[in-house]
Amino acid sequence: AQKITQTQPGMFVQEKEAVTLDCTYDTSDPSYGLFWYKQPSSGEMIFLIYQGSYDQQNATEGRYSLNFQKARKSANLVISASQLGDSAMYFCAMREGGYGQNFVFGPGTRLSVLP
Amino acid sequence: NAGVTQTPKFRVLKTGQSMTLLCAQDMNHEYMYWYRQDPGMGLRLIHYSVGEGTTAKGEVPDGYNVSRLKKQNFLLGLESAAPSQTSVYFCASSYSGTATNEKLFFGSGTQLSVL
């Protein structure tokens, strides 16, 4: 069963606007972590933001914030004031507690920022 | 700061040939992973290691073997390459795998084509 779902294969956003990339996850483990990675066209994987299952507040890192809705098992990435350099693939990922191998990725969303 | 280094960056093989991908990390991380990335499927775990001398199977291990003779190195082998193994391969590492906030550090990837 798919543990991480990203329903938007591709998204477009106008430069300077905000955009939300969707991510839903499936786990029965009460302890888990959620991650977002960015993969620009150059191919490297860049860590953006982390949210723990027990964190009370939504994570923020500069222009990135994570809209964490635990009951809905949703961890959407919000990018404010989009820039041309934000055009990339974005992957949502989850690590479940206690098991090193359980770091699973979603299929990704390709974001294109329009000038 | 080298981080995680993968070699080679590109390789073309003929069906049936063998090759080894090398991953080296200089962060003293215990856990190392090999993923493959295919369009629309995100990153899928091939094999992982929780420490020197240990290896374990991930989600898609068939056709691959791994070895971790030294803590800093994790080798991925293809004994008899098949066109289905055409993919981008990523090595990653983390300090441990038991905490949910342990992010993965990635190498730059290897583009492998099997003809």
XYZ file of C-alpha atoms in Angstrom:
230
model
C 0.000 0.000 0.000
C 1.198 3.480 -0.834
C 2.362 5.157 2.366
C 2.887 8.604 0.888
C 0.481 10.104 -1.636
C 1.148 13.223 -3.652
C -1.857 13.751 -5.896
C -0.441 16.620 -7.965
C 1.981 15.336 -10.588
C 2.550 18.907 -11.782
C 1.771 22.400 -10.569
C 2.170 25.880 -11.971
C 2.474 29.063 -9.929
C 3.094 32.652 -10.836
C 6.284 34.209 -9.517
C 5.803 35.925 -6.126
C 2.597 34.002 -5.378
C 2.209 31.318 -2.718
C 1.687 27.653 -3.603
C 0.645 24.570 -1.643
C 1.923 21.115 -2.494
C -0.226 18.309 -1.116
C 0.964 15.280 0.795
C -1.017 12.646 2.649
C 0.494 9.733 4.504
C -0.502 6.463 6.040
C 0.921 5.019 9.222
C -0.262 3.315 12.359
C 2.897 4.252 14.252
C 2.261 7.113 16.730
C 5.845 8.299 16.345
C 6.933 9.449 12.919
C 8.614 12.271 11.079
C 7.628 13.995 7.877
C 10.113 15.547 5.495
C 10.092 17.535 2.293
C 12.944 17.398 -0.196
C 13.524 19.501 -3.288
C 15.140 18.115 -6.431
C 16.105 20.796 -8.955
C 16.932 19.928 -12.545
C 20.559 19.394 -11.538
C 19.389 16.269 -9.714
C 20.575 16.681 -6.142
C 18.207 16.088 -3.228
C 17.896 19.099 -0.931
C 16.281 18.826 2.498
C 13.724 21.580 3.088
C 11.712 21.029 6.244
C 10.837 18.526 8.946
C 7.738 17.965 11.100
C 7.534 15.509 13.983
C 4.307 13.732 14.824
C 4.347 15.101 18.345
C 5.173 18.662 17.372
C 2.431 21.035 18.444
C 3.263 23.773 16.002
C 3.655 23.707 12.252
C 7.258 23.760 11.110
C 8.633 26.773 9.270
C 11.948 27.342 7.491
C 12.218 30.683 5.768
C 9.718 30.737 2.887
C 8.739 27.124 3.545
C 6.083 26.070 6.005
C 4.425 22.769 6.637
C 0.678 22.664 7.132
C 0.420 19.646 9.418
C -3.080 18.236 10.007
C -2.507 15.115 12.047
C -6.109 13.883 12.145
C -6.319 14.075 8.369
C -2.799 12.612 7.969
C -1.852 15.534 5.830
C 1.483 17.384 5.600
C 1.239 19.975 2.884
C 4.198 22.147 1.942
C 3.498 25.842 1.531
C 5.983 27.972 -0.377
C 5.422 31.690 0.013
C 6.529 34.317 -2.507
C 7.570 31.799 -5.175
C 10.791 32.402 -7.037
C 11.964 31.104 -10.403
C 14.537 29.018 -8.559
C 11.736 27.121 -6.824
C 10.987 25.273 -10.071
C 11.837 21.670 -9.185
C 10.490 18.286 -8.137
C 9.291 18.168 -4.561
C 9.131 14.948 -2.584
C 7.251 14.303 0.616
C 8.768 11.576 2.789
C 8.108 9.869 6.099
C 10.268 8.092 8.637
C 8.452 5.859 11.095
C 9.731 5.450 14.595
C 12.335 2.897 15.534
C 13.141 1.385 12.167
C 15.999 2.706 10.094
C 14.750 1.404 6.796
C 11.335 2.979 7.032
C 12.105 6.180 5.176
C 9.587 6.223 2.352
C 9.025 8.770 -0.386
C 6.009 9.900 -2.339
C 5.987 10.045 -6.153
C 6.739 13.765 -6.189
C 5.204 16.955 -7.561
C 6.864 18.956 -10.303
C 6.488 22.670 -9.619
C 6.970 25.197 -12.365
C 7.219 28.883 -11.447
C 6.121 31.212 -14.232
C 7.684 34.676 -14.683
C 32.879 19.123 3.261
C 32.423 16.178 0.905
C 29.335 14.682 2.623
C 28.115 11.756 0.503
C 30.045 11.015 -2.675
C 28.849 8.660 -5.401
C 30.842 7.349 -8.306
C 30.389 7.168 -11.226
C 27.921 9.916 -12.157
C 26.951 8.317 -15.473
C 27.259 4.817 -16.862
C 25.970 2.926 -19.870
C 25.904 -0.867 -19.746
C 24.906 -3.598 -22.122
C 22.437 -6.213 -20.958
C 24.238 -8.858 -18.961
C 27.207 -6.731 -17.970
C 28.097 -6.140 -14.350
C 29.102 -3.042 -12.455
C 29.566 -1.613 -8.989
C 28.438 1.764 -7.727
C 30.499 3.225 -4.906
C 29.165 5.424 -2.141
C 31.391 7.078 0.435
C 30.419 9.297 3.358
C 32.678 11.248 5.669
C 30.130 12.120 8.371
C 30.626 9.006 10.499
C 27.030 7.963 9.827
C 25.911 4.525 10.909
C 23.093 4.061 8.407
C 23.499 3.997 4.647
C 20.933 3.424 1.926
C 20.642 2.808 -1.793
C 17.546 4.123 -3.594
C 16.486 4.085 -7.202
C 14.433 6.876 -8.723
C 12.039 6.250 -11.577
C 9.533 8.716 -13.087
C 6.245 8.802 -11.215
C 7.451 6.432 -8.510
C 9.558 8.598 -6.271
C 12.529 6.962 -4.600
C 12.376 3.279 -3.740
C 14.699 1.607 -1.295
C 16.906 -1.129 -2.737
C 19.124 -2.114 0.207
C 20.279 -0.486 3.401
C 22.859 -0.962 6.120
C 22.612 -0.181 9.817
C 26.345 -0.449 10.423
C 29.662 -1.811 9.227
C 29.347 -5.419 8.109
C 25.541 -5.396 7.978
C 23.139 -5.174 5.054
C 19.409 -5.709 4.600
C 16.891 -5.771 1.797
C 14.605 -2.879 1.032
C 11.540 -2.632 -1.150
C 13.126 -3.543 -4.522
C 16.258 -5.678 -3.859
C 16.052 -8.160 -6.743
C 18.991 -8.027 -9.132
C 21.206 -6.051 -6.742
C 23.761 -6.907 -4.097
C 25.464 -4.677 -1.558
C 28.405 -4.714 0.782
C 29.514 -2.541 3.690
C 33.008 -3.652 4.583
C 33.959 -0.256 5.964
C 31.714 2.127 7.846
C 32.235 4.930 5.365
C 31.592 2.906 2.198
C 28.487 1.241 0.793
C 28.752 -0.577 -2.535
C 25.873 -1.471 -4.841
C 26.474 -4.221 -7.370
C 24.596 -5.306 -10.455
C 25.734 -8.801 -11.423
C 23.852 -9.070 -14.715
C 22.316 -5.779 -15.766
C 18.850 -5.670 -17.303
C 17.072 -2.828 -19.127
C 14.624 -2.629 -16.193
C 17.529 -1.419 -14.075
C 17.852 1.739 -16.120
C 17.323 4.379 -13.463
C 18.894 7.090 -11.348
C 20.527 5.655 -8.248
C 20.970 7.611 -5.058
C 23.047 6.769 -2.060
C 22.060 8.321 1.260
C 23.205 8.217 4.842
C 21.953 9.184 8.277
C 23.592 9.325 11.688
C 21.223 6.629 12.909
C 17.840 5.328 11.888
C 16.116 5.145 15.207
C 15.017 8.737 15.657
C 12.150 10.067 13.597
C 13.921 13.388 12.988
C 16.932 11.788 11.334
C 17.033 13.244 7.856
C 18.824 11.626 4.961
C 21.929 13.133 3.375
C 22.115 12.297 -0.310
C 24.811 11.803 -2.869
C 24.499 13.482 -6.253
C 23.125 10.404 -8.002
C 24.218 8.014 -10.746
C 22.405 7.901 -14.076
C 22.558 4.296 -15.289
C 21.357 3.197 -18.701
C 21.180 -0.478 -19.625
C 20.858 -1.140 -23.336
